């Protein structure tokens, strides 16, 4: 399994000497095994490193070896940042690229392959603090009421309803919901979720969520196997996220919801509505599976924004 995942990166070209390409492959393997990175994260890191070495090849005039990457100066790194800025790449994209390059150099340093202090002096572009865009409580209710009426096939409508109730009722990412197998069905009103970085968390599950899932299973025409996917597509395979995203786009049009109304917005809604009803940040952090509390704290900005809006609309002197 590991070799298949690593081999899937072979289609990405690394413009470097063979010794460096070998080190990159070893780093990819380390990221997969030791850091438990997902395939999506590995693909992103691989593209970032590939772009960096393509730049270095043009910048130096030849594919770099270990001596070259060891000897890069802060001016070389800043030149790479300037190039990305000049071709219109976003600050968020460049911030991730620098994070990837730092991670690669830390691996080199830890394994006594190369040592470069200049990368530590490179400043990451400042990013604007993004605020999650949840649905309001009435919008979330309308979305869940409507999703079960969009598809003409009853079992598919029941499936879509079960998924949206799961996203809003448990705060799951769409990938987490669709990766569930039948054997993961909740017991004792809790469900164990495998989140980012293969980290597990325990999430309480409401009766309405259990009932929605059980109803979907009861009318699903396929025989769902214990080790197989819980949510399946029309052909019987694991459901693709694009199918649910497409249904939510139809939902948006039917209800006149903003473009920010996506499956992930239901996760934001779960957190925001819990906070509005007195939920504490630490508990919400654990329920969402956030590694850092600062990520969860973004939802306090949403609550404050809503409070200011209510004040401005309601106060006679506003």
PDB file of C-alpha atoms in Angstrom:
ATOM      1  CA  UNK A   1       0.000   0.000   0.000  1.00  0.00           C
ATOM      2  CA  UNK A   2       2.804   2.408   0.944  1.00  0.00           C
ATOM      3  CA  UNK A   3       4.740   1.663  -2.258  1.00  0.00           C
ATOM      4  CA  UNK A   4       1.598   2.294  -4.335  1.00  0.00           C
ATOM      5  CA  UNK A   5       1.072   5.679  -2.676  1.00  0.00           C
ATOM      6  CA  UNK A   6       4.718   6.688  -3.129  1.00  0.00           C
ATOM      7  CA  UNK A   7       4.789   5.458  -6.716  1.00  0.00           C
ATOM      8  CA  UNK A   8       1.762   7.622  -7.472  1.00  0.00           C
ATOM      9  CA  UNK A   9       4.099  10.648  -7.058  1.00  0.00           C
ATOM     10  CA  UNK A  10       6.411   9.430  -9.845  1.00  0.00           C
ATOM     11  CA  UNK A  11       4.381  11.353 -12.424  1.00  0.00           C
ATOM     12  CA  UNK A  12       5.588  14.571 -10.766  1.00  0.00           C
ATOM     13  CA  UNK A  13       8.878  15.721 -12.253  1.00  0.00           C
ATOM     14  CA  UNK A  14      11.690  16.895  -9.972  1.00  0.00           C
ATOM     15  CA  UNK A  15      14.287  18.900 -11.875  1.00  0.00           C
ATOM     16  CA  UNK A  16      17.313  17.904  -9.804  1.00  0.00           C
ATOM     17  CA  UNK A  17      20.305  15.591  -9.743  1.00  0.00           C
ATOM     18  CA  UNK A  18      19.535  11.868  -9.101  1.00  0.00           C
ATOM     19  CA  UNK A  19      20.855  12.069  -5.520  1.00  0.00           C
ATOM     20  CA  UNK A  20      18.407  14.880  -4.724  1.00  0.00           C
ATOM     21  CA  UNK A  21      15.510  13.077  -6.413  1.00  0.00           C
ATOM     22  CA  UNK A  22      16.246  10.050  -4.228  1.00  0.00           C
ATOM     23  CA  UNK A  23      16.195  12.228  -1.109  1.00  0.00           C
ATOM     24  CA  UNK A  24      12.848  13.738  -2.170  1.00  0.00           C
ATOM     25  CA  UNK A  25      11.385  10.233  -2.552  1.00  0.00           C
ATOM     26  CA  UNK A  26      12.684   9.301   0.925  1.00  0.00           C
ATOM     27  CA  UNK A  27      11.166  12.502   2.338  1.00  0.00           C
ATOM     28  CA  UNK A  28       7.817  11.649   0.715  1.00  0.00           C
ATOM     29  CA  UNK A  29       7.973   8.202   2.306  1.00  0.00           C
ATOM     30  CA  UNK A  30       8.783   9.714   5.702  1.00  0.00           C
ATOM     31  CA  UNK A  31       5.864  12.156   5.391  1.00  0.00           C
ATOM     32  CA  UNK A  32       3.503   9.291   4.605  1.00  0.00           C
ATOM     33  CA  UNK A  33       4.656   6.857   7.307  1.00  0.00           C
ATOM     34  CA  UNK A  34       5.892   9.060  10.149  1.00  0.00           C
ATOM     35  CA  UNK A  35       3.663  12.116   9.715  1.00  0.00           C
ATOM     36  CA  UNK A  36       0.575  10.179   8.547  1.00  0.00           C
ATOM     37  CA  UNK A  37       0.015  12.685   5.737  1.00  0.00           C
ATOM     38  CA  UNK A  38      -2.988  12.080   3.506  1.00  0.00           C
ATOM     39  CA  UNK A  39      -2.607  11.514  -0.235  1.00  0.00           C
ATOM     40  CA  UNK A  40      -4.054  14.982  -0.818  1.00  0.00           C
ATOM     41  CA  UNK A  41      -1.398  16.588   1.420  1.00  0.00           C
ATOM     42  CA  UNK A  42       1.396  14.536  -0.172  1.00  0.00           C
ATOM     43  CA  UNK A  43       0.287  15.595  -3.647  1.00  0.00           C
ATOM     44  CA  UNK A  44       0.285  19.249  -2.601  1.00  0.00           C
ATOM     45  CA  UNK A  45       3.747  18.971  -1.015  1.00  0.00           C
ATOM     46  CA  UNK A  46       5.116  17.154  -4.051  1.00  0.00           C
ATOM     47  CA  UNK A  47       3.842  19.854  -6.414  1.00  0.00           C
ATOM     48  CA  UNK A  48       5.342  22.568  -4.186  1.00  0.00           C
ATOM     49  CA  UNK A  49       8.764  20.898  -4.150  1.00  0.00           C
ATOM     50  CA  UNK A  50       8.615  20.223  -7.888  1.00  0.00           C
ATOM     51  CA  UNK A  51       7.866  23.910  -8.576  1.00  0.00           C
ATOM     52  CA  UNK A  52      10.733  24.978  -6.305  1.00  0.00           C
ATOM     53  CA  UNK A  53      13.289  22.755  -8.044  1.00  0.00           C
ATOM     54  CA  UNK A  54      12.048  23.828 -11.483  1.00  0.00           C
ATOM     55  CA  UNK A  55      12.708  27.395 -10.402  1.00  0.00           C
ATOM     56  CA  UNK A  56      16.164  26.499  -9.043  1.00  0.00           C
ATOM     57  CA  UNK A  57      17.109  24.828 -12.333  1.00  0.00           C
ATOM     58  CA  UNK A  58      16.282  28.037 -14.220  1.00  0.00           C
ATOM     59  CA  UNK A  59      17.807  30.234 -11.517  1.00  0.00           C
ATOM     60  CA  UNK A  60      21.117  28.324 -11.362  1.00  0.00           C
ATOM     61  CA  UNK A  61      21.260  27.252 -14.989  1.00  0.00           C
ATOM     62  CA  UNK A  62      21.439  23.524 -14.185  1.00  0.00           C
ATOM     63  CA  UNK A  63      19.601  20.909 -12.071  1.00  0.00           C
ATOM     64  CA  UNK A  64      20.706  21.400  -8.455  1.00  0.00           C
ATOM     65  CA  UNK A  65      22.556  18.809  -6.424  1.00  0.00           C
ATOM     66  CA  UNK A  66      23.000  18.517  -2.663  1.00  0.00           C
ATOM     67  CA  UNK A  67      25.803  21.091  -2.652  1.00  0.00           C
ATOM     68  CA  UNK A  68      23.580  23.666  -4.365  1.00  0.00           C
ATOM     69  CA  UNK A  69      20.575  23.246  -2.086  1.00  0.00           C
ATOM     70  CA  UNK A  70      22.940  23.356   0.898  1.00  0.00           C
ATOM     71  CA  UNK A  71      24.438  26.627  -0.328  1.00  0.00           C
ATOM     72  CA  UNK A  72      21.309  28.609  -1.201  1.00  0.00           C
ATOM     73  CA  UNK A  73      21.246  32.102   0.328  1.00  0.00           C
ATOM     74  CA  UNK A  74      18.344  34.136   1.662  1.00  0.00           C
ATOM     75  CA  UNK A  75      18.550  36.144  -1.585  1.00  0.00           C
ATOM     76  CA  UNK A  76      17.874  32.933  -3.551  1.00  0.00           C
ATOM     77  CA  UNK A  77      14.783  32.151  -1.470  1.00  0.00           C
ATOM     78  CA  UNK A  78      13.533  35.734  -1.693  1.00  0.00           C
ATOM     79  CA  UNK A  79      14.019  35.623  -5.443  1.00  0.00           C
ATOM     80  CA  UNK A  80      11.730  32.576  -5.536  1.00  0.00           C
ATOM     81  CA  UNK A  81       9.097  34.458  -3.524  1.00  0.00           C
ATOM     82  CA  UNK A  82       9.375  37.436  -5.869  1.00  0.00           C
ATOM     83  CA  UNK A  83       8.911  35.181  -8.898  1.00  0.00           C
ATOM     84  CA  UNK A  84       5.736  33.691  -7.404  1.00  0.00           C
ATOM     85  CA  UNK A  85       4.406  37.179  -6.652  1.00  0.00           C
ATOM     86  CA  UNK A  86       5.180  38.405 -10.188  1.00  0.00           C
ATOM     87  CA  UNK A  87       3.241  35.589 -11.845  1.00  0.00           C
ATOM     88  CA  UNK A  88       0.213  36.311  -9.678  1.00  0.00           C
ATOM     89  CA  UNK A  89       0.218  33.400  -7.218  1.00  0.00           C
ATOM     90  CA  UNK A  90      -1.740  34.079  -4.043  1.00  0.00           C
ATOM     91  CA  UNK A  91      -0.211  34.731  -0.639  1.00  0.00           C
ATOM     92  CA  UNK A  92      -1.919  31.588   0.672  1.00  0.00           C
ATOM     93  CA  UNK A  93      -0.331  29.458  -2.063  1.00  0.00           C
ATOM     94  CA  UNK A  94       3.115  30.953  -1.427  1.00  0.00           C
ATOM     95  CA  UNK A  95       2.763  30.547   2.352  1.00  0.00           C
ATOM     96  CA  UNK A  96       2.057  26.832   1.859  1.00  0.00           C
ATOM     97  CA  UNK A  97       5.002  26.522  -0.581  1.00  0.00           C
ATOM     98  CA  UNK A  98       7.394  28.071   1.946  1.00  0.00           C
ATOM     99  CA  UNK A  99       6.038  25.771   4.663  1.00  0.00           C
ATOM    100  CA  UNK A 100       6.712  22.780   2.381  1.00  0.00           C
ATOM    101  CA  UNK A 101      10.256  23.917   1.617  1.00  0.00           C
ATOM    102  CA  UNK A 102      10.945  24.461   5.345  1.00  0.00           C
ATOM    103  CA  UNK A 103       9.663  20.968   6.094  1.00  0.00           C
ATOM    104  CA  UNK A 104      11.963  19.526   3.408  1.00  0.00           C
ATOM    105  CA  UNK A 105      14.997  21.375   4.781  1.00  0.00           C
ATOM    106  CA  UNK A 106      14.191  20.243   8.332  1.00  0.00           C
ATOM    107  CA  UNK A 107      14.221  16.669   7.057  1.00  0.00           C
ATOM    108  CA  UNK A 108      17.605  17.269   5.381  1.00  0.00           C
ATOM    109  CA  UNK A 109      19.016  18.809   8.553  1.00  0.00           C
ATOM    110  CA  UNK A 110      17.641  16.089  10.860  1.00  0.00           C
ATOM    111  CA  UNK A 111      19.147  13.357   8.698  1.00  0.00           C
ATOM    112  CA  UNK A 112      22.529  15.087   8.285  1.00  0.00           C
ATOM    113  CA  UNK A 113      22.013  15.382   4.501  1.00  0.00           C
ATOM    114  CA  UNK A 114      22.296  19.157   4.141  1.00  0.00           C
ATOM    115  CA  UNK A 115      22.248  22.183   6.441  1.00  0.00           C
ATOM    116  CA  UNK A 116      20.902  25.556   5.389  1.00  0.00           C
ATOM    117  CA  UNK A 117      20.209  28.279   7.945  1.00  0.00           C
ATOM    118  CA  UNK A 118      18.987  30.790   5.346  1.00  0.00           C
ATOM    119  CA  UNK A 119      15.556  29.171   4.976  1.00  0.00           C
ATOM    120  CA  UNK A 120      14.850  29.934   8.658  1.00  0.00           C
ATOM    121  CA  UNK A 121      15.218  33.655   7.962  1.00  0.00           C
ATOM    122  CA  UNK A 122      12.640  33.682   5.148  1.00  0.00           C
ATOM    123  CA  UNK A 123       9.405  35.339   6.256  1.00  0.00           C
ATOM    124  CA  UNK A 124       6.118  33.760   5.302  1.00  0.00           C
ATOM    125  CA  UNK A 125       3.676  36.144   3.569  1.00  0.00           C
ATOM    126  CA  UNK A 126       1.073  37.488   5.989  1.00  0.00           C
ATOM    127  CA  UNK A 127      -2.388  36.087   5.350  1.00  0.00           C
ATOM    128  CA  UNK A 128      -5.641  37.885   6.089  1.00  0.00           C
ATOM    129  CA  UNK A 129      -7.525  36.203   8.919  1.00  0.00           C
ATOM    130  CA  UNK A 130     -10.337  34.345   7.186  1.00  0.00           C
ATOM    131  CA  UNK A 131     -13.701  34.051   8.906  1.00  0.00           C
ATOM    132  CA  UNK A 132     -15.767  30.876   8.411  1.00  0.00           C
ATOM    133  CA  UNK A 133     -19.026  31.444   6.543  1.00  0.00           C
ATOM    134  CA  UNK A 134     -21.710  29.324   8.194  1.00  0.00           C
ATOM    135  CA  UNK A 135     -25.383  29.106   7.378  1.00  0.00           C
ATOM    136  CA  UNK A 136     -27.809  30.683   9.800  1.00  0.00           C
ATOM    137  CA  UNK A 137     -29.866  28.278  11.878  1.00  0.00           C
ATOM    138  CA  UNK A 138     -33.011  28.799   9.716  1.00  0.00           C
ATOM    139  CA  UNK A 139     -30.925  28.316   6.534  1.00  0.00           C
ATOM    140  CA  UNK A 140     -29.397  25.085   7.866  1.00  0.00           C
ATOM    141  CA  UNK A 141     -32.863  23.773   8.757  1.00  0.00           C
ATOM    142  CA  UNK A 142     -34.242  24.659   5.302  1.00  0.00           C
ATOM    143  CA  UNK A 143     -31.267  22.981   3.617  1.00  0.00           C
ATOM    144  CA  UNK A 144     -31.788  19.746   5.539  1.00  0.00           C
ATOM    145  CA  UNK A 145     -35.555  19.821   4.945  1.00  0.00           C
ATOM    146  CA  UNK A 146     -35.045  20.339   1.192  1.00  0.00           C
ATOM    147  CA  UNK A 147     -32.146  17.964   0.411  1.00  0.00           C
ATOM    148  CA  UNK A 148     -34.334  14.887   0.799  1.00  0.00           C
ATOM    149  CA  UNK A 149     -36.687  16.185  -1.912  1.00  0.00           C
ATOM    150  CA  UNK A 150     -34.183  16.920  -4.670  1.00  0.00           C
ATOM    151  CA  UNK A 151     -33.595  13.440  -6.102  1.00  0.00           C
ATOM    152  CA  UNK A 152     -36.440  11.373  -7.561  1.00  0.00           C
ATOM    153  CA  UNK A 153     -34.975   8.072  -6.304  1.00  0.00           C
ATOM    154  CA  UNK A 154     -36.056   7.551  -2.659  1.00  0.00           C
ATOM    155  CA  UNK A 155     -32.936   5.745  -1.400  1.00  0.00           C
ATOM    156  CA  UNK A 156     -30.632   8.394  -2.930  1.00  0.00           C
ATOM    157  CA  UNK A 157     -32.711  11.164  -1.343  1.00  0.00           C
ATOM    158  CA  UNK A 158     -32.442   9.336   2.002  1.00  0.00           C
ATOM    159  CA  UNK A 159     -28.671   8.986   1.534  1.00  0.00           C
ATOM    160  CA  UNK A 160     -28.194  12.686   0.779  1.00  0.00           C
ATOM    161  CA  UNK A 161     -30.313  13.635   3.790  1.00  0.00           C
ATOM    162  CA  UNK A 162     -28.331  11.308   6.071  1.00  0.00           C
ATOM    163  CA  UNK A 163     -25.050  12.853   4.884  1.00  0.00           C
ATOM    164  CA  UNK A 164     -26.148  16.462   5.439  1.00  0.00           C
ATOM    165  CA  UNK A 165     -27.593  15.635   8.854  1.00  0.00           C
ATOM    166  CA  UNK A 166     -24.260  13.968   9.713  1.00  0.00           C
ATOM    167  CA  UNK A 167     -22.254  17.018   8.581  1.00  0.00           C
ATOM    168  CA  UNK A 168     -24.415  19.470  10.522  1.00  0.00           C
ATOM    169  CA  UNK A 169     -25.170  17.227  13.495  1.00  0.00           C
ATOM    170  CA  UNK A 170     -21.572  16.066  14.096  1.00  0.00           C
ATOM    171  CA  UNK A 171     -19.432  18.758  12.440  1.00  0.00           C
ATOM    172  CA  UNK A 172     -17.732  16.332  10.053  1.00  0.00           C
ATOM    173  CA  UNK A 173     -15.741  17.170   6.961  1.00  0.00           C
ATOM    174  CA  UNK A 174     -17.344  15.744   3.809  1.00  0.00           C
ATOM    175  CA  UNK A 175     -14.320  13.451   3.342  1.00  0.00           C
ATOM    176  CA  UNK A 176     -14.724  12.113   6.891  1.00  0.00           C
ATOM    177  CA  UNK A 177     -18.392  11.305   6.317  1.00  0.00           C
ATOM    178  CA  UNK A 178     -17.808   9.596   2.968  1.00  0.00           C
ATOM    179  CA  UNK A 179     -14.863   7.572   4.290  1.00  0.00           C
ATOM    180  CA  UNK A 180     -17.073   5.905   6.898  1.00  0.00           C
ATOM    181  CA  UNK A 181     -17.583   2.162   6.520  1.00  0.00           C
ATOM    182  CA  UNK A 182     -20.607   0.205   7.713  1.00  0.00           C
ATOM    183  CA  UNK A 183     -18.555  -1.129  10.629  1.00  0.00           C
ATOM    184  CA  UNK A 184     -18.044   2.470  11.801  1.00  0.00           C
ATOM    185  CA  UNK A 185     -21.747   2.868  12.570  1.00  0.00           C
ATOM    186  CA  UNK A 186     -22.237   4.508  15.964  1.00  0.00           C
ATOM    187  CA  UNK A 187     -22.557   2.547  19.166  1.00  0.00           C
ATOM    188  CA  UNK A 188     -23.535   3.998  22.547  1.00  0.00           C
ATOM    189  CA  UNK A 189     -24.411   7.314  20.893  1.00  0.00           C
ATOM    190  CA  UNK A 190     -20.823   8.041  19.834  1.00  0.00           C
ATOM    191  CA  UNK A 191     -18.941   7.666  16.580  1.00  0.00           C
ATOM    192  CA  UNK A 192     -15.175   7.384  16.071  1.00  0.00           C
ATOM    193  CA  UNK A 193     -13.948   9.587  13.235  1.00  0.00           C
ATOM    194  CA  UNK A 194     -10.651   9.234  11.393  1.00  0.00           C
ATOM    195  CA  UNK A 195      -9.700  12.826  10.674  1.00  0.00           C
ATOM    196  CA  UNK A 196      -6.779  14.653   9.092  1.00  0.00           C
ATOM    197  CA  UNK A 197      -3.405  12.998   9.579  1.00  0.00           C
ATOM    198  CA  UNK A 198      -5.259   9.765  10.472  1.00  0.00           C
ATOM    199  CA  UNK A 199      -6.003  11.217  13.915  1.00  0.00           C
ATOM    200  CA  UNK A 200      -9.036   9.718  15.609  1.00  0.00           C
ATOM    201  CA  UNK A 201     -11.607  11.609  17.635  1.00  0.00           C
ATOM    202  CA  UNK A 202     -14.787  10.619  19.423  1.00  0.00           C
ATOM    203  CA  UNK A 203     -17.921  12.587  18.497  1.00  0.00           C
ATOM    204  CA  UNK A 204     -21.353  12.292  20.181  1.00  0.00           C
ATOM    205  CA  UNK A 205     -24.107  11.478  17.700  1.00  0.00           C
ATOM    206  CA  UNK A 206     -27.679  12.700  18.024  1.00  0.00           C
ATOM    207  CA  UNK A 207     -30.690  10.384  17.669  1.00  0.00           C
ATOM    208  CA  UNK A 208     -31.838  12.297  14.556  1.00  0.00           C
ATOM    209  CA  UNK A 209     -28.515  11.484  12.877  1.00  0.00           C
ATOM    210  CA  UNK A 210     -28.748   7.773  13.802  1.00  0.00           C
ATOM    211  CA  UNK A 211     -32.346   7.628  12.593  1.00  0.00           C
ATOM    212  CA  UNK A 212     -31.472   9.264   9.262  1.00  0.00           C
ATOM    213  CA  UNK A 213     -28.612   6.816   8.662  1.00  0.00           C
ATOM    214  CA  UNK A 214     -30.706   3.798   9.658  1.00  0.00           C
ATOM    215  CA  UNK A 215     -33.541   4.850   7.344  1.00  0.00           C
ATOM    216  CA  UNK A 216     -31.106   5.219   4.425  1.00  0.00           C
ATOM    217  CA  UNK A 217     -29.694   1.744   5.123  1.00  0.00           C
ATOM    218  CA  UNK A 218     -33.181   0.227   5.386  1.00  0.00           C
ATOM    219  CA  UNK A 219     -34.202   1.324   1.870  1.00  0.00           C
ATOM    220  CA  UNK A 220     -30.791   1.114   0.149  1.00  0.00           C
ATOM    221  CA  UNK A 221     -31.143  -1.519  -2.625  1.00  0.00           C
ATOM    222  CA  UNK A 222     -27.530  -2.701  -2.297  1.00  0.00           C
ATOM    223  CA  UNK A 223     -26.311  -5.126   0.328  1.00  0.00           C
ATOM    224  CA  UNK A 224     -23.953  -2.971   2.395  1.00  0.00           C
ATOM    225  CA  UNK A 225     -21.021  -5.045   3.674  1.00  0.00           C
ATOM    226  CA  UNK A 226     -19.530  -4.461   7.105  1.00  0.00           C
ATOM    227  CA  UNK A 227     -16.073  -3.644   5.711  1.00  0.00           C
ATOM    228  CA  UNK A 228     -17.505  -1.668   2.784  1.00  0.00           C
ATOM    229  CA  UNK A 229     -18.530   1.977   2.411  1.00  0.00           C
ATOM    230  CA  UNK A 230     -21.517   3.265   4.337  1.00  0.00           C
ATOM    231  CA  UNK A 231     -22.505   5.781   1.664  1.00  0.00           C
ATOM    232  CA  UNK A 232     -22.533   4.433  -1.883  1.00  0.00           C
ATOM    233  CA  UNK A 233     -23.201   5.874  -5.330  1.00  0.00           C
ATOM    234  CA  UNK A 234     -25.686   4.684  -7.924  1.00  0.00           C
ATOM    235  CA  UNK A 235     -23.151   2.125  -9.222  1.00  0.00           C
ATOM    236  CA  UNK A 236     -22.506   0.652  -5.780  1.00  0.00           C
ATOM    237  CA  UNK A 237     -19.028   2.104  -5.128  1.00  0.00           C
ATOM    238  CA  UNK A 238     -18.015   4.560  -2.410  1.00  0.00           C
ATOM    239  CA  UNK A 239     -19.790   7.863  -2.959  1.00  0.00           C
ATOM    240  CA  UNK A 240     -17.711  10.666  -4.477  1.00  0.00           C
ATOM    241  CA  UNK A 241     -17.731  14.066  -2.751  1.00  0.00           C
ATOM    242  CA  UNK A 242     -18.540  15.737  -6.083  1.00  0.00           C
ATOM    243  CA  UNK A 243     -21.999  14.125  -6.061  1.00  0.00           C
ATOM    244  CA  UNK A 244     -22.923  15.762  -2.748  1.00  0.00           C
ATOM    245  CA  UNK A 245     -21.337  19.057  -3.789  1.00  0.00           C
ATOM    246  CA  UNK A 246     -23.484  19.024  -6.925  1.00  0.00           C
ATOM    247  CA  UNK A 247     -26.639  18.373  -4.880  1.00  0.00           C
ATOM    248  CA  UNK A 248     -25.782  21.238  -2.542  1.00  0.00           C
ATOM    249  CA  UNK A 249     -25.342  23.553  -5.544  1.00  0.00           C
ATOM    250  CA  UNK A 250     -28.902  22.616  -6.614  1.00  0.00           C
ATOM    251  CA  UNK A 251     -29.989  23.255  -3.040  1.00  0.00           C
ATOM    252  CA  UNK A 252     -28.401  26.708  -3.153  1.00  0.00           C
ATOM    253  CA  UNK A 253     -30.334  27.631  -6.273  1.00  0.00           C
ATOM    254  CA  UNK A 254     -33.623  26.257  -4.933  1.00  0.00           C
ATOM    255  CA  UNK A 255     -33.367  28.133  -1.633  1.00  0.00           C
ATOM    256  CA  UNK A 256     -31.510  31.239  -2.821  1.00  0.00           C
ATOM    257  CA  UNK A 257     -28.569  30.552  -0.505  1.00  0.00           C
ATOM    258  CA  UNK A 258     -25.207  32.318  -0.942  1.00  0.00           C
ATOM    259  CA  UNK A 259     -22.357  30.701  -2.902  1.00  0.00           C
ATOM    260  CA  UNK A 260     -20.634  30.029   0.419  1.00  0.00           C
ATOM    261  CA  UNK A 261     -23.331  27.427   1.192  1.00  0.00           C
ATOM    262  CA  UNK A 262     -21.280  24.278   0.629  1.00  0.00           C
ATOM    263  CA  UNK A 263     -21.079  20.920   2.434  1.00  0.00           C
ATOM    264  CA  UNK A 264     -18.189  22.352   4.467  1.00  0.00           C
ATOM    265  CA  UNK A 265     -20.374  25.317   5.501  1.00  0.00           C
ATOM    266  CA  UNK A 266     -22.476  22.849   7.500  1.00  0.00           C
ATOM    267  CA  UNK A 267     -19.379  21.997   9.556  1.00  0.00           C
ATOM    268  CA  UNK A 268     -18.874  25.734  10.131  1.00  0.00           C
ATOM    269  CA  UNK A 269     -22.538  26.004  11.065  1.00  0.00           C
ATOM    270  CA  UNK A 270     -22.208  23.172  13.595  1.00  0.00           C
ATOM    271  CA  UNK A 271     -19.371  24.999  15.386  1.00  0.00           C
ATOM    272  CA  UNK A 272     -20.873  28.482  15.172  1.00  0.00           C
ATOM    273  CA  UNK A 273     -24.294  27.424  16.436  1.00  0.00           C
ATOM    274  CA  UNK A 274     -22.740  25.471  19.322  1.00  0.00           C
ATOM    275  CA  UNK A 275     -20.710  28.531  20.304  1.00  0.00           C
ATOM    276  CA  UNK A 276     -23.762  30.782  20.071  1.00  0.00           C
ATOM    277  CA  UNK A 277     -25.584  28.477  22.493  1.00  0.00           C
ATOM    278  CA  UNK A 278     -22.815  28.556  25.072  1.00  0.00           C
ATOM    279  CA  UNK A 279     -20.452  25.799  23.910  1.00  0.00           C
ATOM    280  CA  UNK A 280     -16.871  26.293  25.100  1.00  0.00           C
ATOM    281  CA  UNK A 281     -13.983  26.540  22.645  1.00  0.00           C
ATOM    282  CA  UNK A 282     -12.012  23.572  24.002  1.00  0.00           C
ATOM    283  CA  UNK A 283     -14.956  21.213  23.566  1.00  0.00           C
ATOM    284  CA  UNK A 284     -15.664  22.520  20.055  1.00  0.00           C
ATOM    285  CA  UNK A 285     -11.965  22.128  19.221  1.00  0.00           C
ATOM    286  CA  UNK A 286     -12.109  18.452  20.208  1.00  0.00           C
ATOM    287  CA  UNK A 287     -15.363  17.848  18.337  1.00  0.00           C
ATOM    288  CA  UNK A 288     -13.952  19.374  15.148  1.00  0.00           C
ATOM    289  CA  UNK A 289     -10.569  17.681  15.481  1.00  0.00           C
ATOM    290  CA  UNK A 290      -8.605  20.935  15.267  1.00  0.00           C
ATOM    291  CA  UNK A 291      -4.957  20.585  16.225  1.00  0.00           C
ATOM    292  CA  UNK A 292      -4.685  24.215  17.288  1.00  0.00           C
ATOM    293  CA  UNK A 293      -7.129  26.192  19.417  1.00  0.00           C
ATOM    294  CA  UNK A 294      -6.409  29.259  17.266  1.00  0.00           C
ATOM    295  CA  UNK A 295      -8.170  27.528  14.358  1.00  0.00           C
ATOM    296  CA  UNK A 296     -11.286  27.076  16.489  1.00  0.00           C
ATOM    297  CA  UNK A 297     -11.094  30.667  17.749  1.00  0.00           C
ATOM    298  CA  UNK A 298     -12.055  31.892  14.279  1.00  0.00           C
ATOM    299  CA  UNK A 299     -15.633  30.992  15.172  1.00  0.00           C
ATOM    300  CA  UNK A 300     -15.653  33.638  17.908  1.00  0.00           C
ATOM    301  CA  UNK A 301     -15.125  36.203  15.112  1.00  0.00           C
ATOM    302  CA  UNK A 302     -18.244  34.877  13.383  1.00  0.00           C
ATOM    303  CA  UNK A 303     -20.257  35.173  16.592  1.00  0.00           C
ATOM    304  CA  UNK A 304     -18.968  38.701  17.210  1.00  0.00           C
ATOM    305  CA  UNK A 305     -19.751  39.729  13.616  1.00  0.00           C
ATOM    306  CA  UNK A 306     -23.307  38.449  14.057  1.00  0.00           C
ATOM    307  CA  UNK A 307     -23.627  40.300  17.381  1.00  0.00           C
ATOM    308  CA  UNK A 308     -22.522  43.583  15.783  1.00  0.00           C
ATOM    309  CA  UNK A 309     -24.939  43.060  12.898  1.00  0.00           C
ATOM    310  CA  UNK A 310     -27.847  42.472  15.290  1.00  0.00           C
ATOM    311  CA  UNK A 311     -26.854  45.590  17.264  1.00  0.00           C
ATOM    312  CA  UNK A 312     -26.685  47.761  14.141  1.00  0.00           C
ATOM    313  CA  UNK A 313     -30.029  46.502  12.874  1.00  0.00           C
ATOM    314  CA  UNK A 314     -31.840  46.725  16.209  1.00  0.00           C
ATOM    315  CA  UNK A 315     -30.425  49.576  18.269  1.00  0.00           C
ATOM    316  CA  UNK A 316     -32.312  52.856  17.769  1.00  0.00           C
ATOM    317  CA  UNK A 317     -29.066  54.876  17.865  1.00  0.00           C
ATOM    318  CA  UNK A 318     -27.017  52.558  15.649  1.00  0.00           C
TER     319      UNK A 318
END
